[in-house]
């Protein structure tokens, strides 16, 4: 071969070696073969995917009725049942219903067997507003008071007044007798019932107005009573005013509070004890200095 060509070839190789190059390494084909084998095995055991044409579109909406275990769903069903039982009781429907009838009336027949079992064995059985009758087969609403008519309502007020049990909350009477029936009864009874509104929570309280306890007050005394203004005065100032007028007020009307027992303080320092026989100190010293007499 021509020596000139050999020199050019050598120079070309030297220049090629001098230029830095980065090569991309190819992964071995063994790994690719292993992965393809694993995919084929998994596809063999996995279920075939449905085609896009046969697939059902996903619904992202949350369905509460499928959440059978949620407490909110459970107590929502129970609240609906209790409300329906109360409404039918207020409308005068006092016959008992079975669980299937209750679910049918409240449009809740789609509840599962677990929910029915929970309603029968726990929820309705332990609810204070539901009464179980006919050996646990049927249910009734349990009102605060058993009131069937206007006469029963008046007798209930008389009984509370006679035994000193106070008044009745109007909302309890509405629940037991129905709001419309209560309003009609109050209108018919007239002066036999006194309605007082509590200032704390604005709830109405009903009292029986006994006609034998009524008496007429002298007009002069009424004028004196209305003429005395006690706005902005507390009990202490009223008591002082009565004492100035020569009127003694009632004492010891309330319960006395026991005075707190004072604990003895423990001494922090050393206690100094009184020395005994201080008057004999000089005599004892003189006696110790003198020798003993034999």
PDB file of C-alpha atoms in Angstrom:
ATOM      1  CA  UNK A   1       0.000   0.000   0.000  1.00  0.00           C
ATOM      2  CA  UNK A   2       1.060   3.531  -0.651  1.00  0.00           C
ATOM      3  CA  UNK A   3       2.864   4.951   2.387  1.00  0.00           C
ATOM      4  CA  UNK A   4       1.155   8.363   1.857  1.00  0.00           C
ATOM      5  CA  UNK A   5      -2.253   6.772   2.174  1.00  0.00           C
ATOM      6  CA  UNK A   6      -1.181   4.970   5.339  1.00  0.00           C
ATOM      7  CA  UNK A   7      -0.051   8.279   6.873  1.00  0.00           C
ATOM      8  CA  UNK A   8      -3.385   9.935   6.045  1.00  0.00           C
ATOM      9  CA  UNK A   9      -5.295   7.020   7.544  1.00  0.00           C
ATOM     10  CA  UNK A  10      -3.255   7.188  10.742  1.00  0.00           C
ATOM     11  CA  UNK A  11      -3.766  10.958  11.022  1.00  0.00           C
ATOM     12  CA  UNK A  12      -7.502  10.516  10.528  1.00  0.00           C
ATOM     13  CA  UNK A  13      -7.719   7.926  13.334  1.00  0.00           C
ATOM     14  CA  UNK A  14      -5.730  10.169  15.664  1.00  0.00           C
ATOM     15  CA  UNK A  15      -8.105  13.076  15.050  1.00  0.00           C
ATOM     16  CA  UNK A  16     -11.128  10.857  15.620  1.00  0.00           C
ATOM     17  CA  UNK A  17      -9.709   9.645  18.941  1.00  0.00           C
ATOM     18  CA  UNK A  18      -9.003  13.201  20.072  1.00  0.00           C
ATOM     19  CA  UNK A  19     -12.676  14.293  19.668  1.00  0.00           C
ATOM     20  CA  UNK A  20     -14.898  13.389  22.770  1.00  0.00           C
ATOM     21  CA  UNK A  21     -18.057  11.437  22.009  1.00  0.00           C
ATOM     22  CA  UNK A  22     -20.997  10.187  24.186  1.00  0.00           C
ATOM     23  CA  UNK A  23     -22.461   6.834  23.375  1.00  0.00           C
ATOM     24  CA  UNK A  24     -26.011   5.767  24.311  1.00  0.00           C
ATOM     25  CA  UNK A  25     -25.972   2.343  25.881  1.00  0.00           C
ATOM     26  CA  UNK A  26     -28.701   0.039  24.812  1.00  0.00           C
ATOM     27  CA  UNK A  27     -30.492  -2.088  27.434  1.00  0.00           C
ATOM     28  CA  UNK A  28     -29.986  -5.777  27.083  1.00  0.00           C
ATOM     29  CA  UNK A  29     -32.717  -7.632  25.311  1.00  0.00           C
ATOM     30  CA  UNK A  30     -33.042 -10.138  28.176  1.00  0.00           C
ATOM     31  CA  UNK A  31     -34.855  -7.614  30.425  1.00  0.00           C
ATOM     32  CA  UNK A  32     -37.261  -6.704  27.668  1.00  0.00           C
ATOM     33  CA  UNK A  33     -37.986 -10.363  27.114  1.00  0.00           C
ATOM     34  CA  UNK A  34     -38.648 -10.868  30.882  1.00  0.00           C
ATOM     35  CA  UNK A  35     -41.057  -7.905  31.031  1.00  0.00           C
ATOM     36  CA  UNK A  36     -42.964  -9.082  27.989  1.00  0.00           C
ATOM     37  CA  UNK A  37     -43.268 -12.543  29.561  1.00  0.00           C
ATOM     38  CA  UNK A  38     -44.620 -11.055  32.830  1.00  0.00           C
ATOM     39  CA  UNK A  39     -47.158  -8.944  30.917  1.00  0.00           C
ATOM     40  CA  UNK A  40     -48.317 -11.970  29.011  1.00  0.00           C
ATOM     41  CA  UNK A  41     -48.770 -13.932  32.280  1.00  0.00           C
ATOM     42  CA  UNK A  42     -50.702 -11.123  34.011  1.00  0.00           C
ATOM     43  CA  UNK A  43     -52.920 -10.636  30.973  1.00  0.00           C
ATOM     44  CA  UNK A  44     -53.547 -14.355  30.974  1.00  0.00           C
ATOM     45  CA  UNK A  45     -54.905 -14.311  34.571  1.00  0.00           C
ATOM     46  CA  UNK A  46     -56.608 -10.878  34.482  1.00  0.00           C
ATOM     47  CA  UNK A  47     -60.139 -10.313  33.288  1.00  0.00           C
ATOM     48  CA  UNK A  48     -60.596  -8.976  29.779  1.00  0.00           C
ATOM     49  CA  UNK A  49     -61.355  -5.248  29.647  1.00  0.00           C
ATOM     50  CA  UNK A  50     -64.703  -4.313  28.124  1.00  0.00           C
ATOM     51  CA  UNK A  51     -64.658  -2.358  24.942  1.00  0.00           C
ATOM     52  CA  UNK A  52     -65.415   1.362  24.956  1.00  0.00           C
ATOM     53  CA  UNK A  53     -68.708   0.817  23.157  1.00  0.00           C
ATOM     54  CA  UNK A  54     -69.973  -1.655  25.811  1.00  0.00           C
ATOM     55  CA  UNK A  55     -68.647   0.267  28.842  1.00  0.00           C
ATOM     56  CA  UNK A  56     -71.186   2.043  31.097  1.00  0.00           C
ATOM     57  CA  UNK A  57     -70.469   5.737  31.742  1.00  0.00           C
ATOM     58  CA  UNK A  58     -69.298   6.387  35.327  1.00  0.00           C
ATOM     59  CA  UNK A  59     -71.552   8.434  37.611  1.00  0.00           C
ATOM     60  CA  UNK A  60     -69.578  10.602  40.006  1.00  0.00           C
ATOM     61  CA  UNK A  61     -72.648  11.558  42.110  1.00  0.00           C
ATOM     62  CA  UNK A  62     -72.616  10.304  45.734  1.00  0.00           C
ATOM     63  CA  UNK A  63     -75.473   7.976  46.638  1.00  0.00           C
ATOM     64  CA  UNK A  64     -76.300   8.042  50.370  1.00  0.00           C
ATOM     65  CA  UNK A  65     -78.546   5.001  50.186  1.00  0.00           C
ATOM     66  CA  UNK A  66     -75.575   2.834  49.225  1.00  0.00           C
ATOM     67  CA  UNK A  67     -73.800   3.861  52.425  1.00  0.00           C
ATOM     68  CA  UNK A  68     -75.627   1.340  54.579  1.00  0.00           C
ATOM     69  CA  UNK A  69     -73.086   1.567  57.394  1.00  0.00           C
ATOM     70  CA  UNK A  70     -73.020   5.325  57.838  1.00  0.00           C
ATOM     71  CA  UNK A  71     -74.594   6.566  61.072  1.00  0.00           C
ATOM     72  CA  UNK A  72     -75.911   9.691  59.352  1.00  0.00           C
ATOM     73  CA  UNK A  73     -77.888   7.577  56.914  1.00  0.00           C
ATOM     74  CA  UNK A  74     -79.228   5.380  59.735  1.00  0.00           C
ATOM     75  CA  UNK A  75     -80.430   8.210  61.932  1.00  0.00           C
ATOM     76  CA  UNK A  76     -81.849  10.032  58.922  1.00  0.00           C
ATOM     77  CA  UNK A  77     -84.189   7.090  58.332  1.00  0.00           C
ATOM     78  CA  UNK A  78     -85.063   6.945  62.044  1.00  0.00           C
ATOM     79  CA  UNK A  79     -85.801  10.696  62.217  1.00  0.00           C
ATOM     80  CA  UNK A  80     -88.100  10.435  59.214  1.00  0.00           C
ATOM     81  CA  UNK A  81     -90.019   7.583  60.865  1.00  0.00           C
ATOM     82  CA  UNK A  82     -90.414   9.415  64.205  1.00  0.00           C
ATOM     83  CA  UNK A  83     -91.586  12.595  62.461  1.00  0.00           C
ATOM     84  CA  UNK A  84     -94.193  10.649  60.476  1.00  0.00           C
ATOM     85  CA  UNK A  85     -95.443   8.872  63.624  1.00  0.00           C
ATOM     86  CA  UNK A  86     -95.760  12.208  65.454  1.00  0.00           C
ATOM     87  CA  UNK A  87     -97.651  13.852  62.576  1.00  0.00           C
ATOM     88  CA  UNK A  88    -100.167  11.036  62.311  1.00  0.00           C
ATOM     89  CA  UNK A  89    -100.657  11.049  66.096  1.00  0.00           C
ATOM     90  CA  UNK A  90    -101.398  14.793  66.039  1.00  0.00           C
ATOM     91  CA  UNK A  91    -103.890  14.244  63.228  1.00  0.00           C
ATOM     92  CA  UNK A  92    -105.843  11.795  65.390  1.00  0.00           C
ATOM     93  CA  UNK A  93    -104.591   8.522  63.854  1.00  0.00           C
ATOM     94  CA  UNK A  94    -103.957   6.428  66.960  1.00  0.00           C
ATOM     95  CA  UNK A  95    -103.853   2.890  65.476  1.00  0.00           C
ATOM     96  CA  UNK A  96    -100.543   1.026  65.490  1.00  0.00           C
ATOM     97  CA  UNK A  97     -98.460   0.207  62.390  1.00  0.00           C
ATOM     98  CA  UNK A  98     -96.043  -2.588  61.501  1.00  0.00           C
ATOM     99  CA  UNK A  99     -92.519  -1.885  60.283  1.00  0.00           C
ATOM    100  CA  UNK A 100     -93.410  -2.616  56.644  1.00  0.00           C
ATOM    101  CA  UNK A 101     -96.358  -0.228  56.815  1.00  0.00           C
ATOM    102  CA  UNK A 102     -94.196   2.501  58.335  1.00  0.00           C
ATOM    103  CA  UNK A 103     -91.508   2.117  55.661  1.00  0.00           C
ATOM    104  CA  UNK A 104     -94.175   2.099  52.968  1.00  0.00           C
ATOM    105  CA  UNK A 105     -95.778   5.298  54.297  1.00  0.00           C
ATOM    106  CA  UNK A 106     -92.380   7.050  54.520  1.00  0.00           C
ATOM    107  CA  UNK A 107     -91.289   5.829  51.040  1.00  0.00           C
ATOM    108  CA  UNK A 108     -88.323   3.878  52.450  1.00  0.00           C
ATOM    109  CA  UNK A 109     -89.036   0.335  51.280  1.00  0.00           C
ATOM    110  CA  UNK A 110     -85.621   0.191  49.587  1.00  0.00           C
ATOM    111  CA  UNK A 111     -83.733  -0.160  52.889  1.00  0.00           C
ATOM    112  CA  UNK A 112     -81.694  -3.331  53.322  1.00  0.00           C
ATOM    113  CA  UNK A 113     -82.189  -6.227  55.701  1.00  0.00           C
ATOM    114  CA  UNK A 114     -79.459  -4.962  58.051  1.00  0.00           C
ATOM    115  CA  UNK A 115     -81.209  -1.621  58.350  1.00  0.00           C
ATOM    116  CA  UNK A 116     -84.571  -3.310  59.075  1.00  0.00           C
ATOM    117  CA  UNK A 117     -82.922  -5.467  61.733  1.00  0.00           C
ATOM    118  CA  UNK A 118     -81.345  -2.378  63.337  1.00  0.00           C
ATOM    119  CA  UNK A 119     -84.694  -0.546  63.351  1.00  0.00           C
ATOM    120  CA  UNK A 120     -86.570  -3.466  64.922  1.00  0.00           C
ATOM    121  CA  UNK A 121     -84.009  -4.587  67.504  1.00  0.00           C
ATOM    122  CA  UNK A 122     -82.387  -1.287  68.543  1.00  0.00           C
ATOM    123  CA  UNK A 123     -83.604   2.000  67.085  1.00  0.00           C
ATOM    124  CA  UNK A 124     -87.397   1.816  67.487  1.00  0.00           C
ATOM    125  CA  UNK A 125     -87.167  -0.341  70.599  1.00  0.00           C
ATOM    126  CA  UNK A 126     -85.002   2.177  72.521  1.00  0.00           C
ATOM    127  CA  UNK A 127     -86.438   5.410  71.127  1.00  0.00           C
ATOM    128  CA  UNK A 128     -88.285   7.418  73.835  1.00  0.00           C
ATOM    129  CA  UNK A 129     -90.809   8.751  71.292  1.00  0.00           C
ATOM    130  CA  UNK A 130     -91.873   5.332  69.983  1.00  0.00           C
ATOM    131  CA  UNK A 131     -94.082   2.836  71.824  1.00  0.00           C
ATOM    132  CA  UNK A 132     -93.855  -0.882  70.976  1.00  0.00           C
ATOM    133  CA  UNK A 133     -97.157  -2.807  71.100  1.00  0.00           C
ATOM    134  CA  UNK A 134     -98.525  -6.236  70.104  1.00  0.00           C
ATOM    135  CA  UNK A 135     -95.463  -8.123  71.295  1.00  0.00           C
ATOM    136  CA  UNK A 136     -92.983  -5.976  69.383  1.00  0.00           C
ATOM    137  CA  UNK A 137     -94.771  -6.330  66.056  1.00  0.00           C
ATOM    138  CA  UNK A 138     -96.354  -2.857  65.821  1.00  0.00           C
ATOM    139  CA  UNK A 139     -95.480   0.686  66.819  1.00  0.00           C
ATOM    140  CA  UNK A 140     -97.172   3.862  68.071  1.00  0.00           C
ATOM    141  CA  UNK A 141     -96.021   7.393  68.833  1.00  0.00           C
ATOM    142  CA  UNK A 142     -95.318   8.044  72.524  1.00  0.00           C
ATOM    143  CA  UNK A 143     -96.398  11.636  73.389  1.00  0.00           C
ATOM    144  CA  UNK A 144     -95.308  13.589  76.462  1.00  0.00           C
ATOM    145  CA  UNK A 145     -98.906  13.604  77.760  1.00  0.00           C
ATOM    146  CA  UNK A 146    -101.845  11.384  76.853  1.00  0.00           C
ATOM    147  CA  UNK A 147    -104.496  13.898  75.724  1.00  0.00           C
ATOM    148  CA  UNK A 148    -107.463  12.743  73.679  1.00  0.00           C
ATOM    149  CA  UNK A 149    -109.794  15.742  73.833  1.00  0.00           C
ATOM    150  CA  UNK A 150    -110.338  19.179  75.392  1.00  0.00           C
ATOM    151  CA  UNK A 151    -111.699  17.690  78.616  1.00  0.00           C
ATOM    152  CA  UNK A 152    -108.565  15.573  79.057  1.00  0.00           C
ATOM    153  CA  UNK A 153    -106.446  18.671  78.485  1.00  0.00           C
ATOM    154  CA  UNK A 154    -108.320  20.598  81.217  1.00  0.00           C
ATOM    155  CA  UNK A 155    -108.095  17.653  83.648  1.00  0.00           C
ATOM    156  CA  UNK A 156    -104.330  17.505  83.080  1.00  0.00           C
ATOM    157  CA  UNK A 157    -103.989  21.206  83.951  1.00  0.00           C
ATOM    158  CA  UNK A 158    -106.129  20.719  87.087  1.00  0.00           C
ATOM    159  CA  UNK A 159    -104.041  17.719  88.194  1.00  0.00           C
ATOM    160  CA  UNK A 160    -100.801  19.663  87.872  1.00  0.00           C
ATOM    161  CA  UNK A 161    -102.273  22.603  89.787  1.00  0.00           C
ATOM    162  CA  UNK A 162    -103.692  20.394  92.555  1.00  0.00           C
ATOM    163  CA  UNK A 163    -100.416  18.538  93.188  1.00  0.00           C
ATOM    164  CA  UNK A 164     -98.275  21.671  92.910  1.00  0.00           C
ATOM    165  CA  UNK A 165     -96.442  20.417  89.824  1.00  0.00           C
ATOM    166  CA  UNK A 166     -96.462  23.808  88.108  1.00  0.00           C
ATOM    167  CA  UNK A 167     -97.389  24.590  84.546  1.00  0.00           C
ATOM    168  CA  UNK A 168     -97.137  22.729  81.250  1.00  0.00           C
ATOM    169  CA  UNK A 169     -94.991  23.713  78.301  1.00  0.00           C
ATOM    170  CA  UNK A 170     -97.151  24.599  75.330  1.00  0.00           C
ATOM    171  CA  UNK A 171     -94.787  22.827  72.940  1.00  0.00           C
ATOM    172  CA  UNK A 172     -95.349  19.557  74.852  1.00  0.00           C
ATOM    173  CA  UNK A 173     -99.109  20.046  74.603  1.00  0.00           C
ATOM    174  CA  UNK A 174     -98.771  20.799  70.871  1.00  0.00           C
ATOM    175  CA  UNK A 175     -96.811  17.577  70.417  1.00  0.00           C
ATOM    176  CA  UNK A 176     -99.308  15.500  72.396  1.00  0.00           C
ATOM    177  CA  UNK A 177    -102.567  17.098  71.277  1.00  0.00           C
ATOM    178  CA  UNK A 178    -101.700  18.859  68.014  1.00  0.00           C
ATOM    179  CA  UNK A 179    -101.092  22.578  67.493  1.00  0.00           C
ATOM    180  CA  UNK A 180    -104.499  23.224  65.903  1.00  0.00           C
ATOM    181  CA  UNK A 181    -106.329  21.298  68.640  1.00  0.00           C
ATOM    182  CA  UNK A 182    -104.428  23.138  71.375  1.00  0.00           C
ATOM    183  CA  UNK A 183    -105.305  26.552  69.948  1.00  0.00           C
ATOM    184  CA  UNK A 184    -108.982  25.587  69.724  1.00  0.00           C
ATOM    185  CA  UNK A 185    -108.963  24.286  73.307  1.00  0.00           C
ATOM    186  CA  UNK A 186    -107.311  27.449  74.662  1.00  0.00           C
ATOM    187  CA  UNK A 187    -109.847  29.614  72.875  1.00  0.00           C
ATOM    188  CA  UNK A 188    -112.757  27.560  74.244  1.00  0.00           C
ATOM    189  CA  UNK A 189    -111.461  27.362  77.823  1.00  0.00           C
ATOM    190  CA  UNK A 190    -110.828  31.110  77.990  1.00  0.00           C
ATOM    191  CA  UNK A 191    -110.110  32.331  81.547  1.00  0.00           C
ATOM    192  CA  UNK A 192    -109.622  28.807  82.877  1.00  0.00           C
ATOM    193  CA  UNK A 193    -106.091  28.774  81.441  1.00  0.00           C
ATOM    194  CA  UNK A 194    -103.343  31.348  82.036  1.00  0.00           C
ATOM    195  CA  UNK A 195    -100.541  31.589  79.441  1.00  0.00           C
ATOM    196  CA  UNK A 196     -97.184  32.906  80.679  1.00  0.00           C
ATOM    197  CA  UNK A 197     -94.180  33.543  78.414  1.00  0.00           C
ATOM    198  CA  UNK A 198     -90.827  32.798  80.007  1.00  0.00           C
ATOM    199  CA  UNK A 199     -88.388  35.692  79.527  1.00  0.00           C
ATOM    200  CA  UNK A 200     -85.328  33.434  79.254  1.00  0.00           C
ATOM    201  CA  UNK A 201     -86.253  31.313  76.230  1.00  0.00           C
ATOM    202  CA  UNK A 202     -89.620  32.867  75.165  1.00  0.00           C
ATOM    203  CA  UNK A 203     -91.412  29.535  75.658  1.00  0.00           C
ATOM    204  CA  UNK A 204     -95.062  29.608  76.677  1.00  0.00           C
ATOM    205  CA  UNK A 205     -96.163  27.882  79.895  1.00  0.00           C
ATOM    206  CA  UNK A 206     -99.825  27.006  80.587  1.00  0.00           C
ATOM    207  CA  UNK A 207    -101.336  27.160  84.105  1.00  0.00           C
ATOM    208  CA  UNK A 208    -104.771  26.281  85.380  1.00  0.00           C
ATOM    209  CA  UNK A 209    -106.657  29.348  86.640  1.00  0.00           C
ATOM    210  CA  UNK A 210    -108.642  28.073  89.628  1.00  0.00           C
ATOM    211  CA  UNK A 211    -111.807  30.148  90.114  1.00  0.00           C
ATOM    212  CA  UNK A 212    -111.873  29.378  93.864  1.00  0.00           C
ATOM    213  CA  UNK A 213    -108.518  31.138  94.287  1.00  0.00           C
ATOM    214  CA  UNK A 214    -109.697  34.341  92.645  1.00  0.00           C
ATOM    215  CA  UNK A 215    -110.360  37.410  94.804  1.00  0.00           C
ATOM    216  CA  UNK A 216    -110.912  41.098  94.203  1.00  0.00           C
ATOM    217  CA  UNK A 217    -108.284  43.608  95.293  1.00  0.00           C
ATOM    218  CA  UNK A 218    -109.321  46.994  96.669  1.00  0.00           C
ATOM    219  CA  UNK A 219    -108.874  49.802  94.157  1.00  0.00           C
ATOM    220  CA  UNK A 220    -106.929  51.965  96.645  1.00  0.00           C
ATOM    221  CA  UNK A 221    -104.420  49.190  97.194  1.00  0.00           C
ATOM    222  CA  UNK A 222    -104.060  48.801  93.416  1.00  0.00           C
ATOM    223  CA  UNK A 223    -103.244  52.484  93.054  1.00  0.00           C
ATOM    224  CA  UNK A 224    -100.621  52.284  95.822  1.00  0.00           C
ATOM    225  CA  UNK A 225     -99.143  49.144  94.245  1.00  0.00           C
ATOM    226  CA  UNK A 226     -98.921  50.719  90.818  1.00  0.00           C
ATOM    227  CA  UNK A 227     -97.609  54.000  92.224  1.00  0.00           C
ATOM    228  CA  UNK A 228     -94.503  52.437  93.776  1.00  0.00           C
ATOM    229  CA  UNK A 229     -91.633  52.317  91.279  1.00  0.00           C
ATOM    230  CA  UNK A 230     -88.944  49.732  91.909  1.00  0.00           C
ATOM    231  CA  UNK A 231     -87.235  49.930  88.541  1.00  0.00           C
ATOM    232  CA  UNK A 232     -83.473  49.759  88.892  1.00  0.00           C
ATOM    233  CA  UNK A 233     -83.610  48.802  92.607  1.00  0.00           C
ATOM    234  CA  UNK A 234     -82.199  45.577  93.928  1.00  0.00           C
ATOM    235  CA  UNK A 235     -83.390  43.699  97.006  1.00  0.00           C
ATOM    236  CA  UNK A 236     -80.889  45.397  99.322  1.00  0.00           C
ATOM    237  CA  UNK A 237     -82.053  48.913  98.403  1.00  0.00           C
ATOM    238  CA  UNK A 238     -85.707  47.898  98.768  1.00  0.00           C
ATOM    239  CA  UNK A 239     -84.934  46.458 102.209  1.00  0.00           C
ATOM    240  CA  UNK A 240     -83.190  49.704 103.258  1.00  0.00           C
ATOM    241  CA  UNK A 241     -86.166  51.757 102.071  1.00  0.00           C
ATOM    242  CA  UNK A 242     -88.602  49.590 104.043  1.00  0.00           C
ATOM    243  CA  UNK A 243     -86.483  49.924 107.197  1.00  0.00           C
ATOM    244  CA  UNK A 244     -86.521  53.725 106.865  1.00  0.00           C
ATOM    245  CA  UNK A 245     -90.315  53.617 106.639  1.00  0.00           C
ATOM    246  CA  UNK A 246     -90.479  51.479 109.777  1.00  0.00           C
ATOM    247  CA  UNK A 247     -91.379  48.250 107.987  1.00  0.00           C
ATOM    248  CA  UNK A 248     -89.338  45.181 108.774  1.00  0.00           C
ATOM    249  CA  UNK A 249     -88.749  42.862 105.864  1.00  0.00           C
ATOM    250  CA  UNK A 250     -88.716  39.081 106.026  1.00  0.00           C
ATOM    251  CA  UNK A 251     -85.449  37.573 107.116  1.00  0.00           C
ATOM    252  CA  UNK A 252     -83.834  34.191 106.496  1.00  0.00           C
ATOM    253  CA  UNK A 253     -85.920  33.510 103.402  1.00  0.00           C
ATOM    254  CA  UNK A 254     -83.094  31.867 101.551  1.00  0.00           C
ATOM    255  CA  UNK A 255     -80.653  29.119 102.361  1.00  0.00           C
ATOM    256  CA  UNK A 256     -77.611  30.228 104.281  1.00  0.00           C
ATOM    257  CA  UNK A 257     -74.268  29.458 102.804  1.00  0.00           C
ATOM    258  CA  UNK A 258     -71.926  27.686 105.153  1.00  0.00           C
ATOM    259  CA  UNK A 259     -68.805  29.691 105.916  1.00  0.00           C
ATOM    260  CA  UNK A 260     -65.638  28.080 104.560  1.00  0.00           C
ATOM    261  CA  UNK A 261     -63.535  26.321 107.177  1.00  0.00           C
ATOM    262  CA  UNK A 262     -60.264  28.129 107.670  1.00  0.00           C
ATOM    263  CA  UNK A 263     -57.262  25.861 107.651  1.00  0.00           C
ATOM    264  CA  UNK A 264     -54.603  26.327 110.290  1.00  0.00           C
ATOM    265  CA  UNK A 265     -51.382  27.753 109.035  1.00  0.00           C
ATOM    266  CA  UNK A 266     -48.403  25.530 109.538  1.00  0.00           C
ATOM    267  CA  UNK A 267     -45.445  27.221 111.196  1.00  0.00           C
ATOM    268  CA  UNK A 268     -42.516  27.561 108.863  1.00  0.00           C
ATOM    269  CA  UNK A 269     -39.746  28.228 111.397  1.00  0.00           C
ATOM    270  CA  UNK A 270     -38.462  26.446 114.421  1.00  0.00           C
ATOM    271  CA  UNK A 271     -40.518  26.524 117.551  1.00  0.00           C
ATOM    272  CA  UNK A 272     -38.856  28.155 120.576  1.00  0.00           C
ATOM    273  CA  UNK A 273     -39.457  26.210 123.738  1.00  0.00           C
ATOM    274  CA  UNK A 274     -39.517  27.970 127.086  1.00  0.00           C
ATOM    275  CA  UNK A 275     -36.620  27.001 129.298  1.00  0.00           C
ATOM    276  CA  UNK A 276     -37.519  25.428 132.610  1.00  0.00           C
ATOM    277  CA  UNK A 277     -35.945  26.387 135.937  1.00  0.00           C
ATOM    278  CA  UNK A 278     -34.461  29.640 134.686  1.00  0.00           C
ATOM    279  CA  UNK A 279     -34.497  31.018 138.261  1.00  0.00           C
ATOM    280  CA  UNK A 280     -32.045  28.307 139.394  1.00  0.00           C
ATOM    281  CA  UNK A 281     -29.324  28.980 136.801  1.00  0.00           C
ATOM    282  CA  UNK A 282     -27.011  30.902 139.183  1.00  0.00           C
ATOM    283  CA  UNK A 283     -27.503  28.523 142.093  1.00  0.00           C
ATOM    284  CA  UNK A 284     -26.673  25.490 139.967  1.00  0.00           C
ATOM    285  CA  UNK A 285     -23.493  27.077 138.654  1.00  0.00           C
ATOM    286  CA  UNK A 286     -22.304  27.913 142.228  1.00  0.00           C
ATOM    287  CA  UNK A 287     -23.072  24.408 143.346  1.00  0.00           C
ATOM    288  CA  UNK A 288     -21.066  22.914 140.490  1.00  0.00           C
ATOM    289  CA  UNK A 289     -17.988  25.020 141.317  1.00  0.00           C
ATOM    290  CA  UNK A 290     -17.895  24.011 145.055  1.00  0.00           C
ATOM    291  CA  UNK A 291     -16.212  20.662 145.846  1.00  0.00           C
ATOM    292  CA  UNK A 292     -18.240  17.863 147.216  1.00  0.00           C
ATOM    293  CA  UNK A 293     -18.466  17.608 150.957  1.00  0.00           C
ATOM    294  CA  UNK A 294     -17.521  14.186 152.174  1.00  0.00           C
TER     295      UNK A 294
END
